[in-house]
Tab-separated table of C-alpha atoms in Angstrom:
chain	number	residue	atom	x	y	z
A	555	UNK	CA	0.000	0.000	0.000
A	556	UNK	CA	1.430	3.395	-1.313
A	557	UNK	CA	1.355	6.468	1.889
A	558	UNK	CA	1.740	9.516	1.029
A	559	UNK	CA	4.773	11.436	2.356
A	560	UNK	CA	6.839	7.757	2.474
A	561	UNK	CA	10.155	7.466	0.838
A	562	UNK	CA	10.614	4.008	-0.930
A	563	UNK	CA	14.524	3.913	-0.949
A	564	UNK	CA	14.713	0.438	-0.216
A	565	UNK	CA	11.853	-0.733	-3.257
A	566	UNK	CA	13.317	-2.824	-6.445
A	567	UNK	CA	13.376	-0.596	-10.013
A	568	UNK	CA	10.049	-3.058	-10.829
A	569	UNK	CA	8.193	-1.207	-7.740
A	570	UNK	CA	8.941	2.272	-9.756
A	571	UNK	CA	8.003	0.889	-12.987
A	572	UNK	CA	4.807	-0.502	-11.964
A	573	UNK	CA	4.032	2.575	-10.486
A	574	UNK	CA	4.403	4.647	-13.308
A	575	UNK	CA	2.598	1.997	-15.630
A	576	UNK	CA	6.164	1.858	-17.971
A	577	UNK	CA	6.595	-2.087	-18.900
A	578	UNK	CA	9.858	-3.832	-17.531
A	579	UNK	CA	10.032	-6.499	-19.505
A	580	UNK	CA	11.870	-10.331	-18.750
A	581	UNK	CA	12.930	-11.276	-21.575
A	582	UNK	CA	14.629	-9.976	-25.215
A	583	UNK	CA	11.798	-8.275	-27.319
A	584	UNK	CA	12.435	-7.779	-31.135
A	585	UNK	CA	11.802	-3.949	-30.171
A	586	UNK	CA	14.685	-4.325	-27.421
A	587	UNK	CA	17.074	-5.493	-29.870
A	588	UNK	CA	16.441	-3.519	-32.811
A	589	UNK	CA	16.894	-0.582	-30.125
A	590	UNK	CA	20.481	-1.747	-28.842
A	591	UNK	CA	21.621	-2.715	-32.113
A	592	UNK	CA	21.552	0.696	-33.011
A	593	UNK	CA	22.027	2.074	-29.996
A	594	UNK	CA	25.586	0.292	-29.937
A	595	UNK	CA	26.259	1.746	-33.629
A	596	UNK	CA	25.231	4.950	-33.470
A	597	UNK	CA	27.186	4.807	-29.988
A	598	UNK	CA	30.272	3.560	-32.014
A	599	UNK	CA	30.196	5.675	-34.512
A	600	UNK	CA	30.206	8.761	-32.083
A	601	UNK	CA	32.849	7.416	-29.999
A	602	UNK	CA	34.851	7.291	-33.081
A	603	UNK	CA	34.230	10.652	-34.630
A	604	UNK	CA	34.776	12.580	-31.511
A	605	UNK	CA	38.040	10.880	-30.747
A	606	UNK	CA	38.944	11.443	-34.294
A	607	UNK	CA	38.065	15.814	-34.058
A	608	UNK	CA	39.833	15.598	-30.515
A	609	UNK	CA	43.006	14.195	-31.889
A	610	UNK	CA	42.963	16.761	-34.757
A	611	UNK	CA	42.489	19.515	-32.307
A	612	UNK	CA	45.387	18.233	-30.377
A	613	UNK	CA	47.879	17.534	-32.884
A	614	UNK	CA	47.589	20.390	-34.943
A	615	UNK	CA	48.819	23.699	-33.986
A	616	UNK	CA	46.783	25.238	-35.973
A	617	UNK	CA	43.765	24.666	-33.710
A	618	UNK	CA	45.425	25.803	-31.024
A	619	UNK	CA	42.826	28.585	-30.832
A	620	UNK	CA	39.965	29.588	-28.019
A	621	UNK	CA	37.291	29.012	-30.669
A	622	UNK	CA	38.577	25.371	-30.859
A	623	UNK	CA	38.695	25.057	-27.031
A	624	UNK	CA	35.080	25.169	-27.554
A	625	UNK	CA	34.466	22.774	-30.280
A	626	UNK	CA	37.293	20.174	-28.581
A	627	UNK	CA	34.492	20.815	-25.603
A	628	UNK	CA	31.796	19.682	-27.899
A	629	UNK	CA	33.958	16.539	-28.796
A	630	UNK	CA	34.791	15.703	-25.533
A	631	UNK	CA	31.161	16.280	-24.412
A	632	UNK	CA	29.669	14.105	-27.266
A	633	UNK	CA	32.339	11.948	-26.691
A	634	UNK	CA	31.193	11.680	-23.048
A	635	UNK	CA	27.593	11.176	-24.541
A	636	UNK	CA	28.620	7.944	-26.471
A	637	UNK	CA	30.243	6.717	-23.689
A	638	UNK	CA	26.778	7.337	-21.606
A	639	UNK	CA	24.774	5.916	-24.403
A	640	UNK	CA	27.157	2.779	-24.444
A	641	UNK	CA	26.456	2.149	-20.431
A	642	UNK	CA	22.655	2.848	-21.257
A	643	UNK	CA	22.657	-0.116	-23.872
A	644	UNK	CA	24.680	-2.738	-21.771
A	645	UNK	CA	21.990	-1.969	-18.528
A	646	UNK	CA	18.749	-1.529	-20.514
A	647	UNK	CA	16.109	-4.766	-21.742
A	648	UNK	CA	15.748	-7.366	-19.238
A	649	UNK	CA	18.825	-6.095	-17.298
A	650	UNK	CA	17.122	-2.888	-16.372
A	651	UNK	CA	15.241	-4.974	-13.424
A	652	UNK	CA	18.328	-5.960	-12.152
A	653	UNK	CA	19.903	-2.703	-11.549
A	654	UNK	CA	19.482	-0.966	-8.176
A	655	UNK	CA	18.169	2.464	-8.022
A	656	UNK	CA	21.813	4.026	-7.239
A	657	UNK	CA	22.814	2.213	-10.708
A	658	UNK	CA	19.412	3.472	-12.066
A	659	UNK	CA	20.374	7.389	-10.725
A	660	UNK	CA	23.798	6.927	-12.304
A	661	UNK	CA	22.430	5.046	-15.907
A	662	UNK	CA	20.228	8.249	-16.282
A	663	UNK	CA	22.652	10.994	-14.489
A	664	UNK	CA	25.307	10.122	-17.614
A	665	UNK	CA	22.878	10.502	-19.817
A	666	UNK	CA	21.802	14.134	-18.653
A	667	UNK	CA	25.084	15.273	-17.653
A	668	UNK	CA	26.821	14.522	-21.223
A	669	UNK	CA	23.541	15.494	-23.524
A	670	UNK	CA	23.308	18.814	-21.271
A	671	UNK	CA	26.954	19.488	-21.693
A	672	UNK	CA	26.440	18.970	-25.676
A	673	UNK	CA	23.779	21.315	-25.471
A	674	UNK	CA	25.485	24.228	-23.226
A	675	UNK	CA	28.736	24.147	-25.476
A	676	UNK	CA	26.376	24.109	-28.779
A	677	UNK	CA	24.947	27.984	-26.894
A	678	UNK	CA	28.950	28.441	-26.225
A	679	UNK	CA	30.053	28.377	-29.620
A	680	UNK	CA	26.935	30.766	-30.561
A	681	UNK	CA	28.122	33.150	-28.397
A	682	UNK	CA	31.497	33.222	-29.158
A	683	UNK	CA	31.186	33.551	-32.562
A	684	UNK	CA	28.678	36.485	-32.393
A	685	UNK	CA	31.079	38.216	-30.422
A	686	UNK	CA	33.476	37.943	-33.145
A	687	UNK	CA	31.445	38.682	-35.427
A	688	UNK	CA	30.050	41.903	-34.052
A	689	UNK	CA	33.805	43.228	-32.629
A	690	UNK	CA	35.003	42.583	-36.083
A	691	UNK	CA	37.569	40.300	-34.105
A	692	UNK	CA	39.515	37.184	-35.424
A	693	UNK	CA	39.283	33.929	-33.271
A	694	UNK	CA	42.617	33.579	-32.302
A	695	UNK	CA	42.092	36.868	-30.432
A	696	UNK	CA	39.500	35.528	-28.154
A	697	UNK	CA	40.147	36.076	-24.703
A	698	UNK	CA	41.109	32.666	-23.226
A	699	UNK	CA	40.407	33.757	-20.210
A	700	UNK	CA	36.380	34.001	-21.246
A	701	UNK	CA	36.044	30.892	-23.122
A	702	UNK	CA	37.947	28.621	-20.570
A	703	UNK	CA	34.976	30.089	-17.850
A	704	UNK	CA	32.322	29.200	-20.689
A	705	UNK	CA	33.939	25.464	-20.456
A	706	UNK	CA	33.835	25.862	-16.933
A	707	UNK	CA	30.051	27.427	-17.086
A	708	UNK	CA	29.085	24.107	-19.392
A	709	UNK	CA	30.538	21.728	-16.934
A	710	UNK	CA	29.217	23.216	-13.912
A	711	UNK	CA	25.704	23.527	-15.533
A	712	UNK	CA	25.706	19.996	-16.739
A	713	UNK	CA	27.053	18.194	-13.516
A	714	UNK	CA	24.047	20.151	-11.460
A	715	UNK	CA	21.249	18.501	-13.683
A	716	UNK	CA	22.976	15.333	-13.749
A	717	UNK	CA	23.493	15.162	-9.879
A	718	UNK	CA	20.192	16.616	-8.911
A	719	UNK	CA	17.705	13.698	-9.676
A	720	UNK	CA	19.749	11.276	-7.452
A	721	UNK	CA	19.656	13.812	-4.355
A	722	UNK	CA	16.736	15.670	-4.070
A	723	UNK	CA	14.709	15.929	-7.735
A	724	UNK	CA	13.288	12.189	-8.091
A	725	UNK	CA	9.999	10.938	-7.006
A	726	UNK	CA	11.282	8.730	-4.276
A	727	UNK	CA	9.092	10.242	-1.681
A	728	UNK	CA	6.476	11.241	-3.896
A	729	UNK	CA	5.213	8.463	-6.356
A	730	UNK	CA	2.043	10.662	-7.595
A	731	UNK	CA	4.862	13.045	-9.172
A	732	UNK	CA	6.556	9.697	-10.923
A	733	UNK	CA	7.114	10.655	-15.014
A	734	UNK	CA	6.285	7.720	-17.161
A	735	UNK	CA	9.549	7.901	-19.007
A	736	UNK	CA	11.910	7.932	-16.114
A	737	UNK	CA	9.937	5.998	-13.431
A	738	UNK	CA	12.076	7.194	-10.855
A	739	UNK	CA	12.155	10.894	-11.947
A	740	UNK	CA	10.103	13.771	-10.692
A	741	UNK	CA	7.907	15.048	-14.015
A	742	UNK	CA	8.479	18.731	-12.965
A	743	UNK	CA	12.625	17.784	-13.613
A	744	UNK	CA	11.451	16.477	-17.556
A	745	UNK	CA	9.437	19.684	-18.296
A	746	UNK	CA	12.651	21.798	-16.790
A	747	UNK	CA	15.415	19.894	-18.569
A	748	UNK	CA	12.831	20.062	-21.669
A	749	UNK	CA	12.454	23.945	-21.531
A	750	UNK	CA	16.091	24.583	-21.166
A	751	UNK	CA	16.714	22.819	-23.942
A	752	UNK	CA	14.048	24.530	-25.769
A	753	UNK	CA	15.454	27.853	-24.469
A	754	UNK	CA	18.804	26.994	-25.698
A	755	UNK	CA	17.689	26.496	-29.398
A	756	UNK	CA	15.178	30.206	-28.955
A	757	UNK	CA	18.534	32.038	-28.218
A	758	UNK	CA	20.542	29.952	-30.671
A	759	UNK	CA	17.984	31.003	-33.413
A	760	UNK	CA	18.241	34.758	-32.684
A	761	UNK	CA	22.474	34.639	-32.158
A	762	UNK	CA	22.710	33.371	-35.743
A	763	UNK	CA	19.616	35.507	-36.756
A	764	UNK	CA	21.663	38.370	-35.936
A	765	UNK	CA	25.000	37.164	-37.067
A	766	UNK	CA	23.377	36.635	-40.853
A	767	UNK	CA	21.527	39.935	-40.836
A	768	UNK	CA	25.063	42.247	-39.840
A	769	UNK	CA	27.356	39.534	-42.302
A	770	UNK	CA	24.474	40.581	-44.942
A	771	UNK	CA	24.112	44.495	-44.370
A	772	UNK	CA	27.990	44.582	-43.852
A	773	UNK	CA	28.426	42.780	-47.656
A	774	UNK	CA	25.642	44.893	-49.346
A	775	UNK	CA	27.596	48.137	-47.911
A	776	UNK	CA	30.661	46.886	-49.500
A	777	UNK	CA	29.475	45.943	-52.771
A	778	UNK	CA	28.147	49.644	-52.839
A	779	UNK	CA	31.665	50.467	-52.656
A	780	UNK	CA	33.795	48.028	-54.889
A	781	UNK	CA	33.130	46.578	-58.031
A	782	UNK	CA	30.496	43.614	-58.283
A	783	UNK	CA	31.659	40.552	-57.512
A	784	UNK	CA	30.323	36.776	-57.448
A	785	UNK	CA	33.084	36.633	-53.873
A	786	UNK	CA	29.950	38.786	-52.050
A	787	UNK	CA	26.836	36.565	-53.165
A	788	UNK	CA	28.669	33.552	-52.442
A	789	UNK	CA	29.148	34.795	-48.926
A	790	UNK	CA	25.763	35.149	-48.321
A	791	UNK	CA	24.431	32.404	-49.343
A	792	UNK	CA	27.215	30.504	-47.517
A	793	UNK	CA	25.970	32.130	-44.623
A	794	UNK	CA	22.832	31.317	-45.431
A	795	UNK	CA	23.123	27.682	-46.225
A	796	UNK	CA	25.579	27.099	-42.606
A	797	UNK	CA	22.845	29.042	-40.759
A	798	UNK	CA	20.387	26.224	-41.915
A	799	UNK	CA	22.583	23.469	-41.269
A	800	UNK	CA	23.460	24.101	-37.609
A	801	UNK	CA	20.026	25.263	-36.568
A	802	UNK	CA	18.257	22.437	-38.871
A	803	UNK	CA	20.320	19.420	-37.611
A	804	UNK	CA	19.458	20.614	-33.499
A	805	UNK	CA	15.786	20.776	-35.154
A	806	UNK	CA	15.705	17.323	-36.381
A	807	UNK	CA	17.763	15.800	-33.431
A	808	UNK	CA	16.143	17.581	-30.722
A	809	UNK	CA	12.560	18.463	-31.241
A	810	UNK	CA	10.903	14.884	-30.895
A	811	UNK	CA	12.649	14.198	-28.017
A	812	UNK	CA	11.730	17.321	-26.217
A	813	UNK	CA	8.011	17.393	-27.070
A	814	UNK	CA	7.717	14.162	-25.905
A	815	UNK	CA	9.501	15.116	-22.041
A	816	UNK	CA	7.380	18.130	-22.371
A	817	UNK	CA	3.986	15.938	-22.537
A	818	UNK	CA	5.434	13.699	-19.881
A	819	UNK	CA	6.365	16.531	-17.629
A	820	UNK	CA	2.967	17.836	-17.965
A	821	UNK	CA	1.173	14.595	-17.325
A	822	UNK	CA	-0.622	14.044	-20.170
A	823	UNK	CA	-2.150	10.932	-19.450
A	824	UNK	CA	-3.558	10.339	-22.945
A	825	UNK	CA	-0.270	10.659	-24.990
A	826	UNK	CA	1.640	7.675	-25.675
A	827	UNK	CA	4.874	8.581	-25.012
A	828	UNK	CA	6.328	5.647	-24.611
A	829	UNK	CA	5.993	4.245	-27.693
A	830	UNK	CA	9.016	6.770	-28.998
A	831	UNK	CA	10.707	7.605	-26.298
A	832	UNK	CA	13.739	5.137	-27.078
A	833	UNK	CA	14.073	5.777	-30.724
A	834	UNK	CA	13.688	9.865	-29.956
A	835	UNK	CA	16.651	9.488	-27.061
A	836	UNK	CA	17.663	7.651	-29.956
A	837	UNK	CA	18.232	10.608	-32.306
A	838	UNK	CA	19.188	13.023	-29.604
A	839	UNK	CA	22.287	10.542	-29.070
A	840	UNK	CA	22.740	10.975	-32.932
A	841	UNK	CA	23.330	14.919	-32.866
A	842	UNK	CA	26.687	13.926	-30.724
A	843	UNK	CA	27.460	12.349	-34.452
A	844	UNK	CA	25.736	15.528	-36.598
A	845	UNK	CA	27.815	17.957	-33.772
A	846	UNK	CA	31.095	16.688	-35.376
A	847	UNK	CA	30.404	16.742	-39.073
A	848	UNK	CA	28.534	20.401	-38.881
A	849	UNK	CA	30.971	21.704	-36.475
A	850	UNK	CA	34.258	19.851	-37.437
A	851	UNK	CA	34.449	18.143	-40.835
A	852	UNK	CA	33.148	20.911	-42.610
A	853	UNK	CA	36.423	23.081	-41.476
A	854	UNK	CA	38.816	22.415	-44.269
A	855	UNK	CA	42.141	21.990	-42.781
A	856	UNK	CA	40.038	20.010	-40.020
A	857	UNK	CA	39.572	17.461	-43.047
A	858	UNK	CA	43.479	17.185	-44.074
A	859	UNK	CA	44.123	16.698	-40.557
A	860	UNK	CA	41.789	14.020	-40.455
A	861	UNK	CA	43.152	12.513	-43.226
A	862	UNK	CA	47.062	12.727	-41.998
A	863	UNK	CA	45.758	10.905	-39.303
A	864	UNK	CA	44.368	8.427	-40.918
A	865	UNK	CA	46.953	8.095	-43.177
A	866	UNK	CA	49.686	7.856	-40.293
A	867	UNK	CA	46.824	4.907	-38.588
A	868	UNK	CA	46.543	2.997	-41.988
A	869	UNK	CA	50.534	3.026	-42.962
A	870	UNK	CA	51.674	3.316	-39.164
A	871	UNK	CA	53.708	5.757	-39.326
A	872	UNK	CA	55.843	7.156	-36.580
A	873	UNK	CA	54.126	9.885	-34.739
A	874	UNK	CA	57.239	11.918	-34.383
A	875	UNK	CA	57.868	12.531	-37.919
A	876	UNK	CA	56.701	16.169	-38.613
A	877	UNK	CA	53.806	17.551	-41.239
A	878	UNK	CA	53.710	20.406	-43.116
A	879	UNK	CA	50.066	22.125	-43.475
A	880	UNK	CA	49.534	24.348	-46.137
A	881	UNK	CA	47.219	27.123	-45.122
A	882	UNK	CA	43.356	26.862	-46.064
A	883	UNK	CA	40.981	29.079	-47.573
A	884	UNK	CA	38.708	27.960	-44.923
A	885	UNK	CA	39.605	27.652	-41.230
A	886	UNK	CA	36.255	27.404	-39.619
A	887	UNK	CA	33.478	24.898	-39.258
A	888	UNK	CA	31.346	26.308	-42.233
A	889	UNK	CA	32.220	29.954	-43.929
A	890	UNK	CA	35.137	32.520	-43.308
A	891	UNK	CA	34.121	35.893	-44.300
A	892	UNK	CA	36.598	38.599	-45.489
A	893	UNK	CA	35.245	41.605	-46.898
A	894	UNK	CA	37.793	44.255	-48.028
A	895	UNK	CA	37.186	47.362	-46.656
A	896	UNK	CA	39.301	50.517	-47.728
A	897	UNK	CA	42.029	48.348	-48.732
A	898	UNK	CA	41.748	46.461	-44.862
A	899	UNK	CA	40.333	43.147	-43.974
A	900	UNK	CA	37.177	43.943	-42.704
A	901	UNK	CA	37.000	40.631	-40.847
A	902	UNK	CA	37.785	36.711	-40.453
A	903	UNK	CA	35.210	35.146	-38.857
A	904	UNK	CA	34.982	31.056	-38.311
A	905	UNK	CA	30.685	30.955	-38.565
């Protein structure tokens, strides 16, 4: 019989689960398996990529830049994320039963710690680059100072949603506040993490709004004052198409996934949320993959670094033998702008 006002610290995970009506199943369903057999790929795959863009970052001097801090931040939170994602696979199924609820606290608290640290350093990165942008200021002159506190900021953020739920924001003592989702979880901590997130992508929007809207007045000034050329369209649509890109692939990632917290926060009783909810934590886990090919492998010297790498894995090759790079039209994770202005470079901005 269920009191209110009594903790149940010392109830199995099937107590929780029975509670909250969410199925806990015995034995290997088809569903199960289809979900960890892609959970372990798309888990691979981001492990992979992220170790690849943090062993580019290190290796070449080149990215020895604040802006880069950031995205090695990204790649080592996705990488973190994969990592999560890989713990959530081998403790999910039939073996979720078996875990106790401090292994249940830390299953989900990787899972919110990493994805919120993603998240943060995705809002970073805005930031930083529209205060390049708007101070007319290359990257490399980025105060280190600031964007080693935004790491810091990220970190601090992430840690305190991740380690909340296992102290004080869980259900625990309160079963009629129980999300469906996350049995254990209080629904008020789903609609919060689900609002931030939502919150993160509303200022992302307008940073980049703003970024395209000066790069755009700031190239139709300049064409008023030099000759026509192609260079100045191409820049805007550039703009245009990265703009797209970055705020497109946290669209398609993130959206499902936070509607359907969002309804479970609320308590809808009448939406079935738990007939996505894997394959939508599913394609959140996948933007830890999109981060590194929007962020990363569209930066051109990123790309020859990857493929020294490579190379050097494939023919192992010493790693103290020295490279030459040859500098790149494009040092940034989607469009350097230049603009000529009175003879002077107007700007050099990684967008």
């Amino acid at each position: 019989m269920v009191t209110m006002g009594q903790c149940y610290y010392n109830e199995t995970i099937g107590f929780f689960y029975n509670n909250s009506g969410k199925e806990l199943s015995s034995h290997w369903r088809p569903k199960d398996v289809v979900v960890v057999a892609l959970g372990l790929t798309v888990s691979v795959l981001v492990l992979l990529t992220n170790l690849l863009v943090i062993a580019a970052i290190a290796s070449n001097r080149r990215f020895h830049q604040p802006i880069y801090y950031l995205l090695g931040n990204l790649a080592a939170a996705d990488l973190f994320a994969g990592v999560a994602y890989l713990f959530l696979m081998f403790h999910t199924g039939p073996r979720t039963a078996r875990l106790s609820l401090q292994g249940w606290f830390l299953r989900q608290g990787l899972l919110d710690t990493s994805l919120t640290a993603s998240v943060a350093t995705l809002l970073a990165i805005a930031v930083e680059r529209h205060r390049s942008v708007m101070a007319v200021q290359l990257h490399s002159r980025l105060p280190r100072g600031r964007v080693i506190m935004l790491i810091v900021g990220v970190w601090v953020a992430a840690l305190g949603l991740g380690l909340l739920p296992a102290h004080s924001w869980h259900c625990l003592c309160a079963l009629d506040r129980c999300s469906r989702m996350a049995p254990l979880l209080s629904r008020s901590y789903l609609a919060v993490w689900a609002l931030s997130s939502l919150l993160v992508f509303l200022l992302m929007v307008a940073v980049y709004t703003r970024i395209f809207f000066y790069v755009r007045r700031r190239v139709q000034r300049m064409a008023e004052h030099v000759s026509c050329h192609p260079h100045y369209r191409e820049t805007t649509l550039s703009l245009v198409k990265t703009v797209v890109i970055i705020l497109g692939a946290f669209v398609v990632c993130w959206t499902p996934g936070q509607v359907v917290l969002l309804l479970d926060g609320l308590g809808c009783k009448s939406c079935n949320v738990l007939a996505v909810e894997k394959y939508f934590l599913l394609l959140a886990e996948a933007n830890s993959l999109v981060n590194a090919v929007v962020y990363s492998c569209r930066d051109a010297e990123m790309r020859r670094t990857f493929r020294h790498l490579l190379c050097c894995l494939c023919l192992r090759r010493s790693t103290h033998k020295s490279v030459r790079y040859t500098p790149s039209t494009q040092t940034g994770p989607s469009t350097r702008i230049m603009l000529p202005e009175n003879g002077h470079s107007l700007m050099d901005s990684t967008l």
